[in-house]
């Protein structure tokens, strides 16, 4: 995201040279730099004790394909806290253990996505209004459903399976 005006005082930003960062947008009045970094997200492959994969249908993302749990990191939260919160909010599952896989840069929305695997014991799904459908899917069926175009779910599923040797 590129800042043009200071989000605190509304003044048009100048540029200032800051260390190794080079020229950075800067508010003289607030003495505050604004970095045009990506928004932070998590991408979470949820797997249960029977090695089934949780897939979500979210029509605002795709009307035809299913994806994994994802969400924005709230200010003040660690990545691990985001994983636990998003999995609970979107699915009703309680994360028992997690594993970091790798990160993805999603250019269309300027997101840096930290990819995790979350291990859960299957519980009844909750009714999140961000989720239009939800299911447990056998590993060898996932490719029929998972989004691979304009979506990091497919590649994150592949990388997670490699890491787990499944
Ligand atoms: Zn300002």
mmCIF file with all atom_site columns, C-alpha atoms and ligand atoms in Angstrom:
data_model
loop_
_atom_site.group_PDB
_atom_site.id
_atom_site.type_symbol
_atom_site.label_atom_id
_atom_site.label_alt_id
_atom_site.label_comp_id
_atom_site.label_asym_id
_atom_site.label_entity_id
_atom_site.label_seq_id
_atom_site.pdbx_PDB_ins_code
_atom_site.Cartn_x
_atom_site.Cartn_y
_atom_site.Cartn_z
_atom_site.occupancy
_atom_site.B_iso_or_equiv
_atom_site.pdbx_formal_charge
_atom_site.auth_seq_id
_atom_site.auth_comp_id
_atom_site.auth_asym_id
_atom_site.auth_atom_id
_atom_site.pdbx_PDB_model_num
ATOM   1   C  CA  . UNK A 1 1   ? 0.000   0.000   0.000  1.00 0.00 ? 1   UNK A CA  1
ATOM   2   C  CA  . UNK A 1 2   ? 1.329   3.446   -0.970 1.00 0.00 ? 2   UNK A CA  1
ATOM   3   C  CA  . UNK A 1 3   ? 0.608   6.292   1.455  1.00 0.00 ? 3   UNK A CA  1
ATOM   4   C  CA  . UNK A 1 4   ? 0.126   9.748   -0.021 1.00 0.00 ? 4   UNK A CA  1
ATOM   5   C  CA  . UNK A 1 5   ? -1.283  11.520  3.040  1.00 0.00 ? 5   UNK A CA  1
ATOM   6   C  CA  . UNK A 1 6   ? -0.403  11.001  6.697  1.00 0.00 ? 6   UNK A CA  1
ATOM   7   C  CA  . UNK A 1 7   ? -3.065  8.698   8.210  1.00 0.00 ? 7   UNK A CA  1
ATOM   8   C  CA  . UNK A 1 8   ? -2.683  10.537  11.548 1.00 0.00 ? 8   UNK A CA  1
ATOM   9   C  CA  . UNK A 1 9   ? -2.750  14.261  10.651 1.00 0.00 ? 9   UNK A CA  1
ATOM   10  C  CA  . UNK A 1 10  ? -3.804  14.185  6.975  1.00 0.00 ? 10  UNK A CA  1
ATOM   11  C  CA  . UNK A 1 11  ? -0.848  16.235  5.717  1.00 0.00 ? 11  UNK A CA  1
ATOM   12  C  CA  . UNK A 1 12  ? 0.648   15.291  2.343  1.00 0.00 ? 12  UNK A CA  1
ATOM   13  C  CA  . UNK A 1 13  ? 3.754   13.178  2.937  1.00 0.00 ? 13  UNK A CA  1
ATOM   14  C  CA  . UNK A 1 14  ? 7.302   14.133  2.036  1.00 0.00 ? 14  UNK A CA  1
ATOM   15  C  CA  . UNK A 1 15  ? 10.130  11.725  1.403  1.00 0.00 ? 15  UNK A CA  1
ATOM   16  C  CA  . UNK A 1 16  ? 13.094  11.157  3.686  1.00 0.00 ? 16  UNK A CA  1
ATOM   17  C  CA  . UNK A 1 17  ? 16.167  8.967   3.373  1.00 0.00 ? 17  UNK A CA  1
ATOM   18  C  CA  . UNK A 1 18  ? 16.135  6.377   6.184  1.00 0.00 ? 18  UNK A CA  1
ATOM   19  C  CA  . UNK A 1 19  ? 19.195  4.122   6.616  1.00 0.00 ? 19  UNK A CA  1
ATOM   20  C  CA  . UNK A 1 20  ? 19.317  1.219   4.159  1.00 0.00 ? 20  UNK A CA  1
ATOM   21  C  CA  . UNK A 1 21  ? 15.673  1.695   3.197  1.00 0.00 ? 21  UNK A CA  1
ATOM   22  C  CA  . UNK A 1 22  ? 16.464  4.644   0.905  1.00 0.00 ? 22  UNK A CA  1
ATOM   23  C  CA  . UNK A 1 23  ? 13.702  7.205   0.340  1.00 0.00 ? 23  UNK A CA  1
ATOM   24  C  CA  . UNK A 1 24  ? 10.675  6.553   2.507  1.00 0.00 ? 24  UNK A CA  1
ATOM   25  C  CA  . UNK A 1 25  ? 7.424   8.525   2.690  1.00 0.00 ? 25  UNK A CA  1
ATOM   26  C  CA  . UNK A 1 26  ? 7.521   10.634  5.797  1.00 0.00 ? 26  UNK A CA  1
ATOM   27  C  CA  . UNK A 1 27  ? 5.327   13.052  7.789  1.00 0.00 ? 27  UNK A CA  1
ATOM   28  C  CA  . UNK A 1 28  ? 7.375   15.993  9.052  1.00 0.00 ? 28  UNK A CA  1
ATOM   29  C  CA  . UNK A 1 29  ? 4.700   17.100  11.554 1.00 0.00 ? 29  UNK A CA  1
ATOM   30  C  CA  . UNK A 1 30  ? 4.261   13.658  13.137 1.00 0.00 ? 30  UNK A CA  1
ATOM   31  C  CA  . UNK A 1 31  ? 7.935   12.655  12.674 1.00 0.00 ? 31  UNK A CA  1
ATOM   32  C  CA  . UNK A 1 32  ? 6.782   9.292   11.350 1.00 0.00 ? 32  UNK A CA  1
ATOM   33  C  CA  . UNK A 1 33  ? 7.848   7.195   8.337  1.00 0.00 ? 33  UNK A CA  1
ATOM   34  C  CA  . UNK A 1 34  ? 5.318   5.209   6.274  1.00 0.00 ? 34  UNK A CA  1
ATOM   35  C  CA  . UNK A 1 35  ? 6.678   2.055   4.653  1.00 0.00 ? 35  UNK A CA  1
ATOM   36  C  CA  . UNK A 1 36  ? 4.743   0.743   1.677  1.00 0.00 ? 36  UNK A CA  1
ATOM   37  C  CA  . UNK A 1 37  ? 5.012   -2.893  2.807  1.00 0.00 ? 37  UNK A CA  1
ATOM   38  C  CA  . UNK A 1 38  ? 2.441   -5.621  2.169  1.00 0.00 ? 38  UNK A CA  1
ATOM   39  C  CA  . UNK A 1 39  ? -0.382  -6.512  4.558  1.00 0.00 ? 39  UNK A CA  1
ATOM   40  C  CA  . UNK A 1 40  ? 0.332   -9.580  6.709  1.00 0.00 ? 40  UNK A CA  1
ATOM   41  C  CA  . UNK A 1 41  ? -1.817  -12.702 6.495  1.00 0.00 ? 41  UNK A CA  1
ATOM   42  C  CA  . UNK A 1 42  ? -1.769  -16.345 7.438  1.00 0.00 ? 42  UNK A CA  1
ATOM   43  C  CA  . UNK A 1 43  ? -2.637  -19.240 5.143  1.00 0.00 ? 43  UNK A CA  1
ATOM   44  C  CA  . UNK A 1 44  ? -3.510  -22.357 7.173  1.00 0.00 ? 44  UNK A CA  1
ATOM   45  C  CA  . UNK A 1 45  ? -3.902  -25.945 6.067  1.00 0.00 ? 45  UNK A CA  1
ATOM   46  C  CA  . UNK A 1 46  ? -6.021  -27.591 8.799  1.00 0.00 ? 46  UNK A CA  1
ATOM   47  C  CA  . UNK A 1 47  ? -5.593  -31.356 9.116  1.00 0.00 ? 47  UNK A CA  1
ATOM   48  C  CA  . UNK A 1 48  ? -7.415  -33.685 11.541 1.00 0.00 ? 48  UNK A CA  1
ATOM   49  C  CA  . UNK A 1 49  ? -6.455  -36.891 13.347 1.00 0.00 ? 49  UNK A CA  1
ATOM   50  C  CA  . UNK A 1 50  ? -7.664  -38.963 10.353 1.00 0.00 ? 50  UNK A CA  1
ATOM   51  C  CA  . UNK A 1 51  ? -5.442  -37.025 7.913  1.00 0.00 ? 51  UNK A CA  1
ATOM   52  C  CA  . UNK A 1 52  ? -8.439  -35.248 6.377  1.00 0.00 ? 52  UNK A CA  1
ATOM   53  C  CA  . UNK A 1 53  ? -7.980  -31.695 5.063  1.00 0.00 ? 53  UNK A CA  1
ATOM   54  C  CA  . UNK A 1 54  ? -10.379 -28.884 5.919  1.00 0.00 ? 54  UNK A CA  1
ATOM   55  C  CA  . UNK A 1 55  ? -11.626 -26.955 2.885  1.00 0.00 ? 55  UNK A CA  1
ATOM   56  C  CA  . UNK A 1 56  ? -13.767 -23.808 2.873  1.00 0.00 ? 56  UNK A CA  1
ATOM   57  C  CA  . UNK A 1 57  ? -16.007 -22.308 0.267  1.00 0.00 ? 57  UNK A CA  1
ATOM   58  C  CA  . UNK A 1 58  ? -16.000 -18.512 0.504  1.00 0.00 ? 58  UNK A CA  1
ATOM   59  C  CA  . UNK A 1 59  ? -18.025 -16.964 -2.286 1.00 0.00 ? 59  UNK A CA  1
ATOM   60  C  CA  . UNK A 1 60  ? -16.367 -13.566 -1.911 1.00 0.00 ? 60  UNK A CA  1
ATOM   61  C  CA  . UNK A 1 61  ? -13.072 -15.277 -2.867 1.00 0.00 ? 61  UNK A CA  1
ATOM   62  C  CA  . UNK A 1 62  ? -14.326 -17.908 -5.371 1.00 0.00 ? 62  UNK A CA  1
ATOM   63  C  CA  . UNK A 1 63  ? -17.769 -19.163 -6.306 1.00 0.00 ? 63  UNK A CA  1
ATOM   64  C  CA  . UNK A 1 64  ? -16.383 -22.354 -7.874 1.00 0.00 ? 64  UNK A CA  1
ATOM   65  C  CA  . UNK A 1 65  ? -13.363 -23.433 -5.853 1.00 0.00 ? 65  UNK A CA  1
ATOM   66  C  CA  . UNK A 1 66  ? -12.504 -24.249 -2.262 1.00 0.00 ? 66  UNK A CA  1
ATOM   67  C  CA  . UNK A 1 67  ? -9.620  -22.899 -0.232 1.00 0.00 ? 67  UNK A CA  1
ATOM   68  C  CA  . UNK A 1 68  ? -7.786  -23.237 3.049  1.00 0.00 ? 68  UNK A CA  1
ATOM   69  C  CA  . UNK A 1 69  ? -8.266  -21.018 6.104  1.00 0.00 ? 69  UNK A CA  1
ATOM   70  C  CA  . UNK A 1 70  ? -6.729  -17.570 5.731  1.00 0.00 ? 70  UNK A CA  1
ATOM   71  C  CA  . UNK A 1 71  ? -6.903  -14.241 7.489  1.00 0.00 ? 71  UNK A CA  1
ATOM   72  C  CA  . UNK A 1 72  ? -5.261  -10.926 8.220  1.00 0.00 ? 72  UNK A CA  1
ATOM   73  C  CA  . UNK A 1 73  ? -2.930  -10.520 11.179 1.00 0.00 ? 73  UNK A CA  1
ATOM   74  C  CA  . UNK A 1 74  ? -4.492  -8.104  13.693 1.00 0.00 ? 74  UNK A CA  1
ATOM   75  C  CA  . UNK A 1 75  ? -2.281  -5.402  15.148 1.00 0.00 ? 75  UNK A CA  1
ATOM   76  C  CA  . UNK A 1 76  ? -0.752  -6.671  18.397 1.00 0.00 ? 76  UNK A CA  1
ATOM   77  C  CA  . UNK A 1 77  ? -1.020  -10.319 17.446 1.00 0.00 ? 77  UNK A CA  1
ATOM   78  C  CA  . UNK A 1 78  ? 1.714   -12.881 16.648 1.00 0.00 ? 78  UNK A CA  1
ATOM   79  C  CA  . UNK A 1 79  ? 1.384   -15.074 13.554 1.00 0.00 ? 79  UNK A CA  1
ATOM   80  C  CA  . UNK A 1 80  ? 0.676   -18.080 15.789 1.00 0.00 ? 80  UNK A CA  1
ATOM   81  C  CA  . UNK A 1 81  ? -2.122  -16.194 17.567 1.00 0.00 ? 81  UNK A CA  1
ATOM   82  C  CA  . UNK A 1 82  ? -3.622  -15.295 14.180 1.00 0.00 ? 82  UNK A CA  1
ATOM   83  C  CA  . UNK A 1 83  ? -3.562  -18.967 13.142 1.00 0.00 ? 83  UNK A CA  1
ATOM   84  C  CA  . UNK A 1 84  ? -5.371  -20.063 16.328 1.00 0.00 ? 84  UNK A CA  1
ATOM   85  C  CA  . UNK A 1 85  ? -7.945  -17.238 16.095 1.00 0.00 ? 85  UNK A CA  1
ATOM   86  C  CA  . UNK A 1 86  ? -8.725  -17.599 12.388 1.00 0.00 ? 86  UNK A CA  1
ATOM   87  C  CA  . UNK A 1 87  ? -9.083  -21.389 12.549 1.00 0.00 ? 87  UNK A CA  1
ATOM   88  C  CA  . UNK A 1 88  ? -11.455 -21.059 15.502 1.00 0.00 ? 88  UNK A CA  1
ATOM   89  C  CA  . UNK A 1 89  ? -13.472 -18.181 13.976 1.00 0.00 ? 89  UNK A CA  1
ATOM   90  C  CA  . UNK A 1 90  ? -13.862 -19.692 10.513 1.00 0.00 ? 90  UNK A CA  1
ATOM   91  C  CA  . UNK A 1 91  ? -14.239 -23.384 11.423 1.00 0.00 ? 91  UNK A CA  1
ATOM   92  C  CA  . UNK A 1 92  ? -14.814 -23.926 15.167 1.00 0.00 ? 92  UNK A CA  1
ATOM   93  C  CA  . UNK A 1 93  ? -11.731 -26.154 15.365 1.00 0.00 ? 93  UNK A CA  1
ATOM   94  C  CA  . UNK A 1 94  ? -9.191  -25.842 18.202 1.00 0.00 ? 94  UNK A CA  1
ATOM   95  C  CA  . UNK A 1 95  ? -5.565  -25.836 17.046 1.00 0.00 ? 95  UNK A CA  1
ATOM   96  C  CA  . UNK A 1 96  ? -3.539  -28.328 19.103 1.00 0.00 ? 96  UNK A CA  1
ATOM   97  C  CA  . UNK A 1 97  ? -0.207  -27.971 17.337 1.00 0.00 ? 97  UNK A CA  1
ATOM   98  C  CA  . UNK A 1 98  ? 1.098   -26.030 14.358 1.00 0.00 ? 98  UNK A CA  1
ATOM   99  C  CA  . UNK A 1 99  ? 3.980   -26.140 11.960 1.00 0.00 ? 99  UNK A CA  1
ATOM   100 C  CA  . UNK A 1 100 ? 5.382   -23.317 9.806  1.00 0.00 ? 100 UNK A CA  1
ATOM   101 C  CA  . UNK A 1 101 ? 5.677   -24.305 6.143  1.00 0.00 ? 101 UNK A CA  1
ATOM   102 C  CA  . UNK A 1 102 ? 6.754   -21.275 4.082  1.00 0.00 ? 102 UNK A CA  1
ATOM   103 C  CA  . UNK A 1 103 ? 5.567   -17.825 3.058  1.00 0.00 ? 103 UNK A CA  1
ATOM   104 C  CA  . UNK A 1 104 ? 3.902   -16.610 -0.128 1.00 0.00 ? 104 UNK A CA  1
ATOM   105 C  CA  . UNK A 1 105 ? 3.717   -13.184 -1.707 1.00 0.00 ? 105 UNK A CA  1
ATOM   106 C  CA  . UNK A 1 106 ? 0.297   -12.599 -3.250 1.00 0.00 ? 106 UNK A CA  1
ATOM   107 C  CA  . UNK A 1 107 ? 0.780   -9.810  -5.752 1.00 0.00 ? 107 UNK A CA  1
ATOM   108 C  CA  . UNK A 1 108 ? -2.854  -8.968  -6.698 1.00 0.00 ? 108 UNK A CA  1
ATOM   109 C  CA  . UNK A 1 109 ? -3.659  -7.872  -3.128 1.00 0.00 ? 109 UNK A CA  1
ATOM   110 C  CA  . UNK A 1 110 ? -0.105  -7.008  -1.955 1.00 0.00 ? 110 UNK A CA  1
ATOM   111 C  CA  . UNK A 1 111 ? -0.149  -9.593  0.831  1.00 0.00 ? 111 UNK A CA  1
ATOM   112 C  CA  . UNK A 1 112 ? 2.627   -11.455 2.549  1.00 0.00 ? 112 UNK A CA  1
ATOM   113 C  CA  . UNK A 1 113 ? 1.091   -14.763 3.638  1.00 0.00 ? 113 UNK A CA  1
ATOM   114 C  CA  . UNK A 1 114 ? 2.732   -16.986 6.255  1.00 0.00 ? 114 UNK A CA  1
ATOM   115 C  CA  . UNK A 1 115 ? 1.807   -20.595 5.533  1.00 0.00 ? 115 UNK A CA  1
ATOM   116 C  CA  . UNK A 1 116 ? 1.158   -22.965 8.443  1.00 0.00 ? 116 UNK A CA  1
ATOM   117 C  CA  . UNK A 1 117 ? -0.233  -26.445 9.013  1.00 0.00 ? 117 UNK A CA  1
ATOM   118 C  CA  . UNK A 1 118 ? -2.644  -26.618 11.977 1.00 0.00 ? 118 UNK A CA  1
ATOM   119 C  CA  . UNK A 1 119 ? -3.342  -29.983 13.599 1.00 0.00 ? 119 UNK A CA  1
ATOM   120 C  CA  . UNK A 1 120 ? -6.773  -30.447 15.190 1.00 0.00 ? 120 UNK A CA  1
ATOM   121 C  CA  . UNK A 1 121 ? -9.047  -33.178 16.515 1.00 0.00 ? 121 UNK A CA  1
ATOM   122 C  CA  . UNK A 1 122 ? -12.210 -32.921 14.392 1.00 0.00 ? 122 UNK A CA  1
ATOM   123 C  CA  . UNK A 1 123 ? -15.060 -31.115 16.182 1.00 0.00 ? 123 UNK A CA  1
ATOM   124 C  CA  . UNK A 1 124 ? -18.443 -29.925 14.854 1.00 0.00 ? 124 UNK A CA  1
ATOM   125 C  CA  . UNK A 1 125 ? -18.105 -26.939 12.494 1.00 0.00 ? 125 UNK A CA  1
ATOM   126 C  CA  . UNK A 1 126 ? -19.351 -23.549 13.648 1.00 0.00 ? 126 UNK A CA  1
ATOM   127 C  CA  . UNK A 1 127 ? -21.387 -21.159 11.538 1.00 0.00 ? 127 UNK A CA  1
ATOM   128 C  CA  . UNK A 1 128 ? -19.084 -18.376 10.457 1.00 0.00 ? 128 UNK A CA  1
ATOM   129 C  CA  . UNK A 1 129 ? -20.771 -15.783 8.246  1.00 0.00 ? 129 UNK A CA  1
ATOM   130 C  CA  . UNK A 1 130 ? -17.500 -15.485 6.300  1.00 0.00 ? 130 UNK A CA  1
ATOM   131 C  CA  . UNK A 1 131 ? -17.819 -19.145 5.239  1.00 0.00 ? 131 UNK A CA  1
ATOM   132 C  CA  . UNK A 1 132 ? -20.425 -20.395 2.743  1.00 0.00 ? 132 UNK A CA  1
ATOM   133 C  CA  . UNK A 1 133 ? -19.558 -24.096 2.928  1.00 0.00 ? 133 UNK A CA  1
ATOM   134 C  CA  . UNK A 1 134 ? -17.067 -26.254 4.777  1.00 0.00 ? 134 UNK A CA  1
ATOM   135 C  CA  . UNK A 1 135 ? -15.954 -29.892 4.641  1.00 0.00 ? 135 UNK A CA  1
ATOM   136 C  CA  . UNK A 1 136 ? -13.360 -32.485 5.570  1.00 0.00 ? 136 UNK A CA  1
ATOM   137 C  CA  . UNK A 1 137 ? -11.752 -33.802 2.402  1.00 0.00 ? 137 UNK A CA  1
ATOM   138 C  CA  . UNK A 1 138 ? -9.603  -36.899 1.869  1.00 0.00 ? 138 UNK A CA  1
ATOM   139 C  CA  . UNK A 1 139 ? -6.069  -35.972 0.759  1.00 0.00 ? 139 UNK A CA  1
ATOM   140 C  CA  . UNK A 1 140 ? -6.406  -37.649 -2.645 1.00 0.00 ? 140 UNK A CA  1
ATOM   141 C  CA  . UNK A 1 141 ? -9.675  -35.769 -3.318 1.00 0.00 ? 141 UNK A CA  1
ATOM   142 C  CA  . UNK A 1 142 ? -8.355  -32.281 -2.504 1.00 0.00 ? 142 UNK A CA  1
ATOM   143 C  CA  . UNK A 1 143 ? -7.180  -31.560 -6.060 1.00 0.00 ? 143 UNK A CA  1
ATOM   144 C  CA  . UNK A 1 144 ? -10.760 -31.820 -7.341 1.00 0.00 ? 144 UNK A CA  1
ATOM   145 C  CA  . UNK A 1 145 ? -11.785 -28.827 -5.231 1.00 0.00 ? 145 UNK A CA  1
ATOM   146 C  CA  . UNK A 1 146 ? -8.862  -26.621 -4.254 1.00 0.00 ? 146 UNK A CA  1
ATOM   147 C  CA  . UNK A 1 147 ? -8.305  -23.190 -5.849 1.00 0.00 ? 147 UNK A CA  1
ATOM   148 C  CA  . UNK A 1 148 ? -5.068  -22.828 -7.794 1.00 0.00 ? 148 UNK A CA  1
ATOM   149 C  CA  . UNK A 1 149 ? -5.755  -19.718 -9.909 1.00 0.00 ? 149 UNK A CA  1
ATOM   150 C  CA  . UNK A 1 150 ? -5.334  -16.347 -8.211 1.00 0.00 ? 150 UNK A CA  1
ATOM   151 C  CA  . UNK A 1 151 ? -5.190  -18.172 -4.882 1.00 0.00 ? 151 UNK A CA  1
ATOM   152 C  CA  . UNK A 1 152 ? -2.354  -19.636 -2.779 1.00 0.00 ? 152 UNK A CA  1
ATOM   153 C  CA  . UNK A 1 153 ? -4.423  -22.533 -1.375 1.00 0.00 ? 153 UNK A CA  1
ATOM   154 C  CA  . UNK A 1 154 ? -3.249  -25.085 -3.966 1.00 0.00 ? 154 UNK A CA  1
ATOM   155 C  CA  . UNK A 1 155 ? 0.464   -24.387 -3.669 1.00 0.00 ? 155 UNK A CA  1
ATOM   156 C  CA  . UNK A 1 156 ? 0.210   -24.296 0.127  1.00 0.00 ? 156 UNK A CA  1
ATOM   157 C  CA  . UNK A 1 157 ? -1.519  -27.695 0.098  1.00 0.00 ? 157 UNK A CA  1
ATOM   158 C  CA  . UNK A 1 158 ? 1.300   -29.097 -2.124 1.00 0.00 ? 158 UNK A CA  1
ATOM   159 C  CA  . UNK A 1 159 ? 4.062   -27.693 0.098  1.00 0.00 ? 159 UNK A CA  1
ATOM   160 C  CA  . UNK A 1 160 ? 2.344   -28.944 3.263  1.00 0.00 ? 160 UNK A CA  1
ATOM   161 C  CA  . UNK A 1 161 ? 1.967   -32.476 1.890  1.00 0.00 ? 161 UNK A CA  1
ATOM   162 C  CA  . UNK A 1 162 ? 5.668   -32.495 0.930  1.00 0.00 ? 162 UNK A CA  1
ATOM   163 C  CA  . UNK A 1 163 ? 6.641   -31.394 4.429  1.00 0.00 ? 163 UNK A CA  1
ATOM   164 C  CA  . UNK A 1 164 ? 4.431   -34.064 6.068  1.00 0.00 ? 164 UNK A CA  1
ATOM   165 C  CA  . UNK A 1 165 ? 5.427   -36.757 3.573  1.00 0.00 ? 165 UNK A CA  1
ATOM   166 C  CA  . UNK A 1 166 ? 1.749   -37.439 2.817  1.00 0.00 ? 166 UNK A CA  1
HETATM 167 ZN ZN1 . LIG B 2 .   ? 1.222   13.465  10.161 1.00 0.00 ? 1   LIG B ZN1 1
#
